[in-house]
GROMACS .gro file of C-alpha atoms in nm:
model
  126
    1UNK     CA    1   6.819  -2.540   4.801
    2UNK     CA    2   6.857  -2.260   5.070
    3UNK     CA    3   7.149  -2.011   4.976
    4UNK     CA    4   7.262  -1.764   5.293
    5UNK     CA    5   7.465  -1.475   5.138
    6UNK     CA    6   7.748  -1.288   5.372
    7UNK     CA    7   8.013  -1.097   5.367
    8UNK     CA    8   7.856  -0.724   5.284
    9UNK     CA    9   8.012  -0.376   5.478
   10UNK     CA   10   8.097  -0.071   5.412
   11UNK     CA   11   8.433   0.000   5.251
   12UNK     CA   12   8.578   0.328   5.020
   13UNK     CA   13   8.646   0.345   4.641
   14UNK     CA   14   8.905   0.087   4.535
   15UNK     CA   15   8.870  -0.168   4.816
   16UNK     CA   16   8.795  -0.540   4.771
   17UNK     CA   17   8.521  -0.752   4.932
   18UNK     CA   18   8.463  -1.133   4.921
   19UNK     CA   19   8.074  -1.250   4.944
   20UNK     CA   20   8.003  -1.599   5.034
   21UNK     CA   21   7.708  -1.771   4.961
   22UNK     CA   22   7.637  -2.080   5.161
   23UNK     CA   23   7.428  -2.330   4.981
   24UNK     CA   24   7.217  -2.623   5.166
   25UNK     CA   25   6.970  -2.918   5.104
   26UNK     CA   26   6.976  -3.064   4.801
   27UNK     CA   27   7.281  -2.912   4.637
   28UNK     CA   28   7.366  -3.216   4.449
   29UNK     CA   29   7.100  -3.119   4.168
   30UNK     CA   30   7.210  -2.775   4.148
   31UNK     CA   31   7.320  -2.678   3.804
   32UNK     CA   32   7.498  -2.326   3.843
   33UNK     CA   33   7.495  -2.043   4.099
   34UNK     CA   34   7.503  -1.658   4.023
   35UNK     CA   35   7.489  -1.306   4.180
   36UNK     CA   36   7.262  -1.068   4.127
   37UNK     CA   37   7.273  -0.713   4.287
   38UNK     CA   38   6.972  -0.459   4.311
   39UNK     CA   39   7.043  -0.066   4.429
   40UNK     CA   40   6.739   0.166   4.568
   41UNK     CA   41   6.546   0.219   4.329
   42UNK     CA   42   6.636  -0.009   4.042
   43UNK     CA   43   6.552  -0.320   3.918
   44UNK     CA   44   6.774  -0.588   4.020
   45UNK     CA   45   7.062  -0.696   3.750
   46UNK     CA   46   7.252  -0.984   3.690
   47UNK     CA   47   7.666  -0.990   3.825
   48UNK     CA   48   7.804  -1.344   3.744
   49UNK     CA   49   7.723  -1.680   3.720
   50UNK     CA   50   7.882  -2.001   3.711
   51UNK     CA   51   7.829  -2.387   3.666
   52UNK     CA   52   7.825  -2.588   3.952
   53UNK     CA   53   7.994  -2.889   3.821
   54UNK     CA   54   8.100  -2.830   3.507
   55UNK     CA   55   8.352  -2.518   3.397
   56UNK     CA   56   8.208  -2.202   3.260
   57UNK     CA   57   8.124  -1.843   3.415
   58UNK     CA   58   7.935  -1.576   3.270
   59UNK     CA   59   7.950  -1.206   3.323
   60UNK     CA   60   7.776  -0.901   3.278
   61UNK     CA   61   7.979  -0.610   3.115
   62UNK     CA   62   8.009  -0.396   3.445
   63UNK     CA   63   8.185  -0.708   3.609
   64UNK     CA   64   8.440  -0.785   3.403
   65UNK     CA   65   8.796  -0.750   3.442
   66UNK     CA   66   8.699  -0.640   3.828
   67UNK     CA   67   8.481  -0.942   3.984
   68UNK     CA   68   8.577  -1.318   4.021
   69UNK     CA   69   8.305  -1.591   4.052
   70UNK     CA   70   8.408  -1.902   4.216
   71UNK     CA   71   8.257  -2.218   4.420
   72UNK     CA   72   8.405  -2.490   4.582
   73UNK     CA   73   8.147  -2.759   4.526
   74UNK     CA   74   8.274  -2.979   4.832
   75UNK     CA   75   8.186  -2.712   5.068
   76UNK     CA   76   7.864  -2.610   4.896
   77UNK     CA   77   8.016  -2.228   4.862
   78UNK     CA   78   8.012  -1.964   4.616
   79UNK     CA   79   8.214  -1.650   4.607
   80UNK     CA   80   8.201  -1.307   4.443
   81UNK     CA   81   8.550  -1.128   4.510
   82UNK     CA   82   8.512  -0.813   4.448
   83UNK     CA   83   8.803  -0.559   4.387
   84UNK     CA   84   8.850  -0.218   4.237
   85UNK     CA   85   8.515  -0.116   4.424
   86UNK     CA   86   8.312   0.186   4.287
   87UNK     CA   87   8.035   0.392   4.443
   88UNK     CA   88   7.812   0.278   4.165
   89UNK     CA   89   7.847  -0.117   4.321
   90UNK     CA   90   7.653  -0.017   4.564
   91UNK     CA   91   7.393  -0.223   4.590
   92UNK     CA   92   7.222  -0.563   4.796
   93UNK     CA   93   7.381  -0.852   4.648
   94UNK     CA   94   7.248  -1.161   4.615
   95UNK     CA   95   7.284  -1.499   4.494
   96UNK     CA   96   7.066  -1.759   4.339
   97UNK     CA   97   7.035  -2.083   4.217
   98UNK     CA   98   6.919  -2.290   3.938
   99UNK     CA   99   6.846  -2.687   3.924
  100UNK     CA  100   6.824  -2.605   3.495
  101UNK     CA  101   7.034  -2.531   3.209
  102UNK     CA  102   6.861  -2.156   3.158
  103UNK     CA  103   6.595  -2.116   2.914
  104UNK     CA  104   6.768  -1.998   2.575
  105UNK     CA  105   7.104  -2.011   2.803
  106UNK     CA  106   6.975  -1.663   2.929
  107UNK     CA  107   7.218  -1.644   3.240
  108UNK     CA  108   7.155  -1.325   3.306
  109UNK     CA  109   6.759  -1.284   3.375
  110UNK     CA  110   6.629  -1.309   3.755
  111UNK     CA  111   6.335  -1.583   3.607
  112UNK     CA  112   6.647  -1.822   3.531
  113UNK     CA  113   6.712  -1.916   3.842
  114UNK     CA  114   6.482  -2.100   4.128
  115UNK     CA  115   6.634  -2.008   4.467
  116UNK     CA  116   6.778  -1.664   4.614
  117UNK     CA  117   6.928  -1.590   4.945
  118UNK     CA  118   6.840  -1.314   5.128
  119UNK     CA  119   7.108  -1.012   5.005
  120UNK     CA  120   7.376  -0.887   5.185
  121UNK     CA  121   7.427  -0.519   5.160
  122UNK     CA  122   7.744  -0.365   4.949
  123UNK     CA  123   7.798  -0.016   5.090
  124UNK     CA  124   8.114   0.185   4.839
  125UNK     CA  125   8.167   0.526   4.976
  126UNK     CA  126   8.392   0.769   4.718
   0.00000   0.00000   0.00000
């Protein structure tokens, strides 16, 4: 599978953003797609994740009640709307793919998943 992540810019404290991720090649077999997001200087962390086919997301506590994870498995697209933006989102986002259930059902570590786009950059200015 290839992912292509867009939809990164600038924008202040409080302001939404929508990232895409466009997935391609053999997308049939994928099992779930999630976001991760790395800043300078940190290790990168998990954001959401959510089956491809079947219903369930998963988030990680600093997403909650502020992100939305959704695909549209026709189009071979995930999205990460974003609202209630704070300087500390600042980060590259990316997403990733898996062909497996996760080991242990550990959605949120980056060895879960076997393809990554290439990040698109999340800029929040206060």
């Amino acid at each position: 599978v290839q992912l292509q992540a867009s939809g990164g810019g600038l924008v202040q404290a409080g302001d939404s953003l929508r990232l895409s991720c466009a997935a391609s090649g053999r997308t049939e077999a994928m099992y779930a797609m999630a976001w991760f997001r790395q800043a300078p200087g940190k290790e990168r962390e998990f954001v959401m994740a959510i089956r491809w086919t079947e219903s369930g997301t998963y988030s990680a506590d600093s997403a909650k009640g502020r992100f939305t994870i959704s695909r549209d498995d026709v189009k071979n697209m995930g999205y990460l709307q974003m609202n209630s933006l704070k300087p500390e989102d600042t980060a590259t986002y990316y997403c990733a793919a898996t062909y497996y259930v996760p080991a242990g059902r550990d959605w949120y570590r980056v060895g879960s998943y076997n393809f990554w786009g290439q990040g698109t950059l999340v800029t929040v200015s206060s």
